Coordinates of C-alpha atoms and ligand atoms in Angstrom, one line a residue:
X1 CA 51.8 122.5 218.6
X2 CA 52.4 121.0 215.2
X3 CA 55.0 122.7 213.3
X4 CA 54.3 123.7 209.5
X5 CA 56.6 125.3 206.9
X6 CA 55.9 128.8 207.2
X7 CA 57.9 131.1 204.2
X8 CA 60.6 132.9 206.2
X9 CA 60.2 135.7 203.7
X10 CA 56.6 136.3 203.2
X11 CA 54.1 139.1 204.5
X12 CA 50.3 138.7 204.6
X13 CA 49.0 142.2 205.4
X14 CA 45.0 142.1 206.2
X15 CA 43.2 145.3 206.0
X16 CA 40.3 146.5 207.7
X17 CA 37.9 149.2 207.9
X18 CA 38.0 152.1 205.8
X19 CA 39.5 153.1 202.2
X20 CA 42.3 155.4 204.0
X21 CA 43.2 151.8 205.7
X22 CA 43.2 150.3 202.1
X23 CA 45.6 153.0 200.9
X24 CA 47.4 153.2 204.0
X25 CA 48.0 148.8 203.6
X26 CA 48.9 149.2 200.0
X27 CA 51.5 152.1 200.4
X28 CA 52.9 149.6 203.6
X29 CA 53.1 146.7 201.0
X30 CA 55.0 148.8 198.3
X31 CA 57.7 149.3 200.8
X32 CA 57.9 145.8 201.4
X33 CA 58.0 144.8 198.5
X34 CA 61.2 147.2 197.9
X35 CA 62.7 145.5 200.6
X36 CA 62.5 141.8 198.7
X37 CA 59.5 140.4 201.0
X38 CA 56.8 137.9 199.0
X39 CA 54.1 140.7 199.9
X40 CA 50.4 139.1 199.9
X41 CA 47.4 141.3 201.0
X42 CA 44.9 138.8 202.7
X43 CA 46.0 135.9 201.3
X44 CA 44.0 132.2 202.2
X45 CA 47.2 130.4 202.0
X46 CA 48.2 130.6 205.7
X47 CA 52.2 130.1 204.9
X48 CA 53.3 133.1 205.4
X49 CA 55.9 133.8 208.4
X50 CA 54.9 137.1 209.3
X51 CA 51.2 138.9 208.8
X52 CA 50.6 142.6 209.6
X53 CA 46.8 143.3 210.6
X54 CA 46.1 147.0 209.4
X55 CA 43.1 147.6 211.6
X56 CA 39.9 149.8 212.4
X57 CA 38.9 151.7 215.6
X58 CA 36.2 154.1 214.2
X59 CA 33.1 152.3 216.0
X60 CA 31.9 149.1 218.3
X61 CA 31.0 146.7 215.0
X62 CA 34.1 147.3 213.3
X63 CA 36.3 147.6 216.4
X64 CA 34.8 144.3 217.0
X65 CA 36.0 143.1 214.0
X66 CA 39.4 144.0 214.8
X67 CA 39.7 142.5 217.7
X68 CA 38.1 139.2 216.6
X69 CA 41.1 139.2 213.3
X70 CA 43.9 139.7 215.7
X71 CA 42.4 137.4 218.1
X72 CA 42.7 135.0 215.2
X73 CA 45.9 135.0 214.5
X74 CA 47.4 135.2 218.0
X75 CA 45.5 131.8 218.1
X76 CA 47.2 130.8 214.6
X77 CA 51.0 131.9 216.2
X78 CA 49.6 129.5 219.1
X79 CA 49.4 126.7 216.8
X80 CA 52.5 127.3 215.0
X81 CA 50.3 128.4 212.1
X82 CA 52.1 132.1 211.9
X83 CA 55.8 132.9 212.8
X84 CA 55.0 136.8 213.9
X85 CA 51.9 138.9 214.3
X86 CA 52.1 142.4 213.9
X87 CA 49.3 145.1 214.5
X88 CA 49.0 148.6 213.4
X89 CA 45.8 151.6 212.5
X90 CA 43.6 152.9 214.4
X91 CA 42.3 150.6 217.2
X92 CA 46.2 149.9 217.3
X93 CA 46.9 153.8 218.1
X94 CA 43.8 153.8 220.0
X95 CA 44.3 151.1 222.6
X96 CA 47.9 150.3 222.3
X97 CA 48.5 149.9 225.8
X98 CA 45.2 147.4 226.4
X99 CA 45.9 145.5 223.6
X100 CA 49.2 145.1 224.4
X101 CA 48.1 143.3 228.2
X102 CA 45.3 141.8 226.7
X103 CA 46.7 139.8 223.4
X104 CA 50.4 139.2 224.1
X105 CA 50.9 136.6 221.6
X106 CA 51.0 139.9 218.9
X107 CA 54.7 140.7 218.6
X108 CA 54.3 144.5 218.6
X109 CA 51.6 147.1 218.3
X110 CA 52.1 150.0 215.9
X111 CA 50.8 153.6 215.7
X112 CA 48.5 154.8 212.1
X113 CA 52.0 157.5 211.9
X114 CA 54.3 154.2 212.3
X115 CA 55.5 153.0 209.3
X116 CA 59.3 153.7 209.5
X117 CA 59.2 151.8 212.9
X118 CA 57.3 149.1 211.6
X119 CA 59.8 148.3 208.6
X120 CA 62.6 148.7 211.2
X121 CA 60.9 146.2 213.4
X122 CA 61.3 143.9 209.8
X123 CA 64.5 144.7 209.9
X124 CA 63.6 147.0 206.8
X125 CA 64.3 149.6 205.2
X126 CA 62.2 152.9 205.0
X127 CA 63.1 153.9 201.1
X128 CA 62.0 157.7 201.1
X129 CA 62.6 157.2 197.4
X130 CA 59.5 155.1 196.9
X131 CA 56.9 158.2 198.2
X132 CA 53.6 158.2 196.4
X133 CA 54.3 154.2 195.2
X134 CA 51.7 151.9 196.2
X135 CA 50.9 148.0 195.7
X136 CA 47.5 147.3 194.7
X137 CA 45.1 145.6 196.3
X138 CA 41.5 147.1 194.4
X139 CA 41.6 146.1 190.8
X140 CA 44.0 147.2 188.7
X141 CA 41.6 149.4 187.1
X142 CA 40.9 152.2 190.3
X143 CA 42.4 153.1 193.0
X144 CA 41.7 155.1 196.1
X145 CA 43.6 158.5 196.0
X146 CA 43.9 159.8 200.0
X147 CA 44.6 163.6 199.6
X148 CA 45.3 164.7 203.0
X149 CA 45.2 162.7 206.3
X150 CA 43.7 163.4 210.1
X151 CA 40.9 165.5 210.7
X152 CA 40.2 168.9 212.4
X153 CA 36.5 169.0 213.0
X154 CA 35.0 168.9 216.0
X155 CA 31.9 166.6 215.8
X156 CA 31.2 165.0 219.1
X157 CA 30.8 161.5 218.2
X158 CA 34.0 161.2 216.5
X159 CA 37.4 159.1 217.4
X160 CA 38.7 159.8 213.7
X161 CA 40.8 162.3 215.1
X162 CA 41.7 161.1 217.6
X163 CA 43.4 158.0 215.9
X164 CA 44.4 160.1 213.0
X165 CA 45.4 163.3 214.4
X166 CA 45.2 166.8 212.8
X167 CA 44.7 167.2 209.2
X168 CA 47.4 167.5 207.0
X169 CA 47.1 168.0 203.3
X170 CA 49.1 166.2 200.4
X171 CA 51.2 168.8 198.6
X172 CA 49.5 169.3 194.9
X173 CA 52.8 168.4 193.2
X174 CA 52.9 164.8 195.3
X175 CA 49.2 163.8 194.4
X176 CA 50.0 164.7 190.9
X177 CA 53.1 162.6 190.8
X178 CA 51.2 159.4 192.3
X179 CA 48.4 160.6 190.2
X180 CA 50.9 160.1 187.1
X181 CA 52.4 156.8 188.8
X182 CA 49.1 155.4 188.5
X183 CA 48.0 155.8 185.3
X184 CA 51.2 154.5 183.8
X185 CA 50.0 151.4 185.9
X186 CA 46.7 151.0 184.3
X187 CA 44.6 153.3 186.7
X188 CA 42.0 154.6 185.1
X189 CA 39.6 155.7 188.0
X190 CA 41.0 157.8 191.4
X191 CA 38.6 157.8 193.9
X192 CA 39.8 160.8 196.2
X193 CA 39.4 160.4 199.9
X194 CA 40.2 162.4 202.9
X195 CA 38.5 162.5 206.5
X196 CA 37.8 166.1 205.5
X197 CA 38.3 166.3 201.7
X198 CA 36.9 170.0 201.2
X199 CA 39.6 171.1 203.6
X200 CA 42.0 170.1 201.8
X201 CA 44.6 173.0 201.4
X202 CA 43.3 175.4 204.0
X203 CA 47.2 174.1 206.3
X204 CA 49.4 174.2 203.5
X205 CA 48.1 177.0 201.4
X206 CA 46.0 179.1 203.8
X207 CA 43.0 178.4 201.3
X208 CA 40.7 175.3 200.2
X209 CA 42.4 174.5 197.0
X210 CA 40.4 170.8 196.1
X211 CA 39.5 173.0 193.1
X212 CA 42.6 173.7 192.0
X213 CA 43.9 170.4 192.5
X214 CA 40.7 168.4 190.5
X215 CA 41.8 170.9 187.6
X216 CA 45.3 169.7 187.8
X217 CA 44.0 166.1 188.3
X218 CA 42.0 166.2 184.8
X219 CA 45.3 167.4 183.1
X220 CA 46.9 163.5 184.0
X221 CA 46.6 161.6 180.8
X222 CA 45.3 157.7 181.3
X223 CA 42.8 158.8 184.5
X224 CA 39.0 158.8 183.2
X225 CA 37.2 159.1 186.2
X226 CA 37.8 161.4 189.5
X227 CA 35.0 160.7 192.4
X228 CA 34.8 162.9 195.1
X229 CA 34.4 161.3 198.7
X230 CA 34.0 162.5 202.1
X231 CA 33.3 165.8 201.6
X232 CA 31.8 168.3 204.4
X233 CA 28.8 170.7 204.3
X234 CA 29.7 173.1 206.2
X235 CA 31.8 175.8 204.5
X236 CA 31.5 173.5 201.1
X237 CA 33.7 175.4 198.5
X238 CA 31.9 176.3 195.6
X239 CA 34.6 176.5 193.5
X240 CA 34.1 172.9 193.7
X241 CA 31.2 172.7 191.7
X242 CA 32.5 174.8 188.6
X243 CA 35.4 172.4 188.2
X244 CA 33.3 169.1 188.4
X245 CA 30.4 170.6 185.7
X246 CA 33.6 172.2 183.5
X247 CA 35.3 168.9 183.2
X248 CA 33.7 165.4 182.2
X249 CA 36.2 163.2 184.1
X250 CA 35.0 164.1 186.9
X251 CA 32.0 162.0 188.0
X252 CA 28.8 163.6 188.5
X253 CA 28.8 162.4 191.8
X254 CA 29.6 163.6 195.4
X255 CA 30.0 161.7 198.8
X256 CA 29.2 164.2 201.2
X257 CA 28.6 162.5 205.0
X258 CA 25.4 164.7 206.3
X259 CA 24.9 162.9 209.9
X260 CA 21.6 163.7 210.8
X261 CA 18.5 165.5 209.4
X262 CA 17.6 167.8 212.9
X263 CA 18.9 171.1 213.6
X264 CA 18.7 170.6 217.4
X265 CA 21.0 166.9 216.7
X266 CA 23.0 168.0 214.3
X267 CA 24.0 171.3 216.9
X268 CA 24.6 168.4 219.5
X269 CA 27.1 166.8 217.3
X270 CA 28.7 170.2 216.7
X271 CA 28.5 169.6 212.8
X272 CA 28.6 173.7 212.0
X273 CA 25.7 173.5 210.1
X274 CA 21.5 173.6 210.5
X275 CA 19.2 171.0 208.4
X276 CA 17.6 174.4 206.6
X277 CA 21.1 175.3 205.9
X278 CA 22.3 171.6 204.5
X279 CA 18.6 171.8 202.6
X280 CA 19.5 175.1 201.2
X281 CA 23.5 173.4 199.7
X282 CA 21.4 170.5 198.9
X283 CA 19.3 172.5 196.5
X284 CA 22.6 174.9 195.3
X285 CA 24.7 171.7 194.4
X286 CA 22.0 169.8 192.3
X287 CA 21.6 173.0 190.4
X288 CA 24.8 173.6 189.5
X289 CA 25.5 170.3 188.7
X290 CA 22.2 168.7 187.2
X291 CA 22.1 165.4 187.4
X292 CA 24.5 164.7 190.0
X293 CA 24.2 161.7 192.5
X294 CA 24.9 162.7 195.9
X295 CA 25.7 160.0 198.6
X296 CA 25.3 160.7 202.4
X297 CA 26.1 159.0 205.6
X298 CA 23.7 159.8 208.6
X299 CA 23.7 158.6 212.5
X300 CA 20.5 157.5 213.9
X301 CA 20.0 157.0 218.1
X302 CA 22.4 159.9 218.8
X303 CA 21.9 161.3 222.7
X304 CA 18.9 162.9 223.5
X305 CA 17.8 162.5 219.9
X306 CA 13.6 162.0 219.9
X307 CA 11.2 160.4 218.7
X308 CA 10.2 163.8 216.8
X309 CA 14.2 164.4 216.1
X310 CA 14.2 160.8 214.3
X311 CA 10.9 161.6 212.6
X312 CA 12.5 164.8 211.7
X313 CA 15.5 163.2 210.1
X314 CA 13.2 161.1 208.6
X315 CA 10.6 163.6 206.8
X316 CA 14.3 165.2 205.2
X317 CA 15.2 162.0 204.0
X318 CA 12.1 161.3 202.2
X319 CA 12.0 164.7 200.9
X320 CA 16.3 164.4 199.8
X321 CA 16.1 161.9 197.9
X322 CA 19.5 161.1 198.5
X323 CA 21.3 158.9 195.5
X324 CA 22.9 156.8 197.8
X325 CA 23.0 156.7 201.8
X326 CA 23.9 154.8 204.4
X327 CA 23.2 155.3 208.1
X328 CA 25.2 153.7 211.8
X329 CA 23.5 153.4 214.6
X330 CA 25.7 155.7 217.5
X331 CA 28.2 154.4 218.7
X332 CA 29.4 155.4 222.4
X333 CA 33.0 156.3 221.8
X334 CA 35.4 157.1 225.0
X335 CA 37.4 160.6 224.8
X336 CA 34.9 161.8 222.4
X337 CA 32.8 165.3 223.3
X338 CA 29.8 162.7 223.0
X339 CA 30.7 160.4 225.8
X340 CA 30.2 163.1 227.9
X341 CA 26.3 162.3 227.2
X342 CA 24.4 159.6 228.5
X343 CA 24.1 157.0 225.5
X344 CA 20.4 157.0 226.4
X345 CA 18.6 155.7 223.1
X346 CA 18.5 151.7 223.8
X347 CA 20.1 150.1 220.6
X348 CA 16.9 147.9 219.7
X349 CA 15.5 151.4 219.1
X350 CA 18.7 152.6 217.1
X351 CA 18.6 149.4 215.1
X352 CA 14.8 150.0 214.2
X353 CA 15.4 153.6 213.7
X354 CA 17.9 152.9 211.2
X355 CA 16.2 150.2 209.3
X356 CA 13.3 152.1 209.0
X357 CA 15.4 154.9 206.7
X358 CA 17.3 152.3 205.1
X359 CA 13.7 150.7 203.8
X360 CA 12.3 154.1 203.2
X361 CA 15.9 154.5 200.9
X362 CA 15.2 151.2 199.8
X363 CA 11.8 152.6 197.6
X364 CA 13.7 155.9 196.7
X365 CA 16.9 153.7 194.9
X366 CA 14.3 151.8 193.2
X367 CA 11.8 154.7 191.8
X368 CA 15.5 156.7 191.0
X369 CA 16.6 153.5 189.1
X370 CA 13.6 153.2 187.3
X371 CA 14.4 156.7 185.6
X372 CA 17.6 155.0 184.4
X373 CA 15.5 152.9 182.0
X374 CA 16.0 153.8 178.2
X375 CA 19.0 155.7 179.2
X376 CA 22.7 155.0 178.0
X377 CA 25.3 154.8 180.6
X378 CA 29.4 155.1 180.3
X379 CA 30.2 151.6 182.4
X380 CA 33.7 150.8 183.9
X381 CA 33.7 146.5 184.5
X382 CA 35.2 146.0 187.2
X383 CA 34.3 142.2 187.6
X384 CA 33.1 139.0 186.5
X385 CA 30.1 137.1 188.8
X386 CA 28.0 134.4 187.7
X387 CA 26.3 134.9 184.5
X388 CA 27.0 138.4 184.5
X389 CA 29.9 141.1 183.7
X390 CA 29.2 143.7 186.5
X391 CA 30.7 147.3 186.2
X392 CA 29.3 150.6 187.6
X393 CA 28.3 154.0 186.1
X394 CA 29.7 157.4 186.6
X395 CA 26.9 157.4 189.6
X396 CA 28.4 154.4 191.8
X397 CA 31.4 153.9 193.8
X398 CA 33.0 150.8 194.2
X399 CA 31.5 148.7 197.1
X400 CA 28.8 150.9 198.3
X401 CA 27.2 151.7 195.8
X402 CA 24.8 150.6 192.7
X403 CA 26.1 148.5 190.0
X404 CA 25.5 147.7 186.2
X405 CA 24.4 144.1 185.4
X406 CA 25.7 142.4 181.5
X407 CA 24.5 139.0 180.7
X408 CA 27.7 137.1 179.9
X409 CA 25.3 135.3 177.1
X410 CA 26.4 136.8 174.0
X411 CA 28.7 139.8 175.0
X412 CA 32.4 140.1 175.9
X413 CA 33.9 142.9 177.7
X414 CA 37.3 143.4 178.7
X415 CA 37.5 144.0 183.2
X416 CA 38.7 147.8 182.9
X417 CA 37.1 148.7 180.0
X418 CA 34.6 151.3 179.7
X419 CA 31.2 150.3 177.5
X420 CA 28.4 152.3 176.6
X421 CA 25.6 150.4 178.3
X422 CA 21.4 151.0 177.0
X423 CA 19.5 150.4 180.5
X424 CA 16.8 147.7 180.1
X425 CA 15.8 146.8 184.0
X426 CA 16.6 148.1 187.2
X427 CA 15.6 147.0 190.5
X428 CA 16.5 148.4 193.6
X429 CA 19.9 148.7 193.8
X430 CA 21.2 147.3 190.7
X431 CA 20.5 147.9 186.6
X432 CA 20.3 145.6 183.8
X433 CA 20.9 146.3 180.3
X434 CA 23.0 145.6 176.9
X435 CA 25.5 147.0 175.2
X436 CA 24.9 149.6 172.8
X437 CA 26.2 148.1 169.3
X438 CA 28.7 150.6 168.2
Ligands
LIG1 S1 34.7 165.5 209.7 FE1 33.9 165.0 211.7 S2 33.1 162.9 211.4 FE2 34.5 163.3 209.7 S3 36.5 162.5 210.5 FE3 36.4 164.7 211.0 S4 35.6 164.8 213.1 FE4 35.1 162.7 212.2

């Protein structure tokens, strides 16, 4: 084993999966930080003593994922390479016990709930005093804003709560407080997240009170943007819609997971809600906010679902015209209502099922883009790439969706400045255009 200087005093924390695991990391690395430790989040350097893998356990790819990362660095401990491994999220509070047999080399496993136990492990300090302070890791520019954590649904193909547990909102004067926090740090877009975010309020306040909270939100000087992610159909409140068309921070946009497009699957996964019913919100939601891009999430090879149920689902896509939309192929998950099923759709089937409405998806992002052409469009920069300054619109969330293309040639904008962009080209998922001369 060769022996290399490691920093006795640094942290690498890698995170995977999901945004709430990004915000999750960087609240962990604030608290670090407060307790004097060189905190780097996924740093290449490979010096530091101690790394802390913040992982997934939602479904077999990214699980995967996990496992291979940890894997890694047990090998790196091996070869002197890393002083301590520690390992905490979801597959962590999913599988401790496994894990534990299976990858001994990881110092300790830690709960998604864990935190206090984790810095004590550090011989740290949890400073109650720092609540609501987070360290960065997405550009300085946005941050994701996680309102409530755990979920109380019931949908049968979902671990989510069972790695995140019940569903506990944020009190409002909290988020406002972090809201504040990051805007005197530069933040100038919050991208709220939740498992459930239309539930948010219904523990602590006996009522959904997202709308009162986005209202509250707006009044924070500095924040520009608010996006709205992970919202749920069924029982949607309207409220909702009022606040986002009353107030132009908020992005004429909505993430709102929809699973499948059959009545008779989406009753299987106990999602509370039929396809005519999801048609009929659909069709409420883009009239009361025109214009609004909607982004969905759908399941494709779910038990017992059909050739017909596929075509089904697929028929409501093409006649949705969803914004944005990505779709999993199911994903057999133990202690779910689910894996009480047989897991009877072979995957080469799920795979083609899936690519097929991602390609059909494919032609609706391009005719939608198309539209774009001639318009003018309020663009945040969030990076630099090639020839090109690439930002998004009001439209596009960071990393999954659509982006706006500026030739470097000629122009200079600032990374977290807004610029009114005129649309010249657009292809399929990205546009092209110049700014608009003042
Ligand atoms: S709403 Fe349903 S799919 Fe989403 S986290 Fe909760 S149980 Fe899972």
């Amino acid at each position: 084993m060769k022996t290399k200087t490691l920093k006795k005093n640094k942290i690498n924390v890698v995170t995977l999966g999901c945004s709430k695991n990004t915000f999750d990391s960087e609240v962990m690395m604030a608290q670090l930080k407060a307790n004097k430790f060189d905190v780097t989040h996924e740093s290449t350097e490979d010096d530091a003593e101690v790394v802390i893998i913040n992982t997934c356990g939602f479904i077999d790819n990214a699980k995967q994922e996990s496992i291979d990362t940890i894997i890694r660095y047990a090998e790196a401990k091996k070869d002197g390479d890393v002083g301590k491994v520690y390992v905490t999220g979801c597959l962590s509070e999913r599988y401790k016990s496994d894990l534990e047999s299976e990858i001994p080399e990881v110092d300790a496993f830690f709960g998604t709930r864990e935190l206090p136990r984790l810095l004590k492990t550090l011989k740290a300090d949890y400073k109650h005093e720092l609540v609501g302070e987070r360290l960065l890791s997405t550009p300085s520019h946005y941050a994701y804003f996680k309102i409530a954590e755990g979920c109380d649904r019931p949908c049968s193909f979902c671990a989510i709560p069972l790695m995140r547990g019940k569903h506990v909102s944020t009190p409002i004067e909290e988020l406002l407080h972090q809201a504040k926090l990051l805007a005197a740090k530069g933040v100038k877009e919050l991208m709220l997240i939740a498992q459930d975010l239309t539930y948010y309020g219904l523990d602590l306040y006996k009522k959904r009170a997202l709308a009162n909270l986005l209202e509250q939100l707006c009044l924070v000087e500095g924040i520009e943007w608010i996006r709205l992610h992970y919202a749920f159909p069924s029982g949607f409140p309207m409220d909702v819609l009022n606040v986002m068309k009353n107030n132009p921070k908020i992005c004429n946009y909505l993430d709102m997971p929809l699973q499948h497009g059959s009545t008779k699957i989406l009753k299987a996964m106990r999602r509370g809600i039929t396809r005519e019913k999801t048609e009929e919100l659909i069709a409420h939601i883009r009239d009361e906010v025109p214009g609004i891009a909607l982004r969905t999430t759908l399941i494709a090879g779910y038990p017992g679902e059909t050739e017909a149920d596929f075509q089904e689902m697929y028929d409501w896509v093409e006649r949705s015209r969803f914004d944005r939309l990505g779709i999993f192929s199911y994903s057999h998950e133990e202690n779910t209502h689910a894996f009480n099923f047989e897991d009877d759709v072979p995957q080469k089937i799920k795979k083609e099922r899936s690519d097929l409405i991602m390609d059909l998806q494919s032609g609706i992002s391009h005719e939608l883009n198309q539209k774009k052409i001639g318009k003018t469009l309020k663009v945040l920069f969030d990076r630099v790439e090639g020839a090109y300054f690439i930002g998004r619109s009001e439209f596009d969330s960071p990393d999954v969706d659509n982006e706006v293309l500026l030739k470097k040639e000629g122009n200079y904008v600032r990374i977290g400045d807004f610029e009114n962009i005129h649309i010249k080209s657009a292809d399929h998922f990205d546009l092209y255009g110049d700014i608009c001369s003042k």
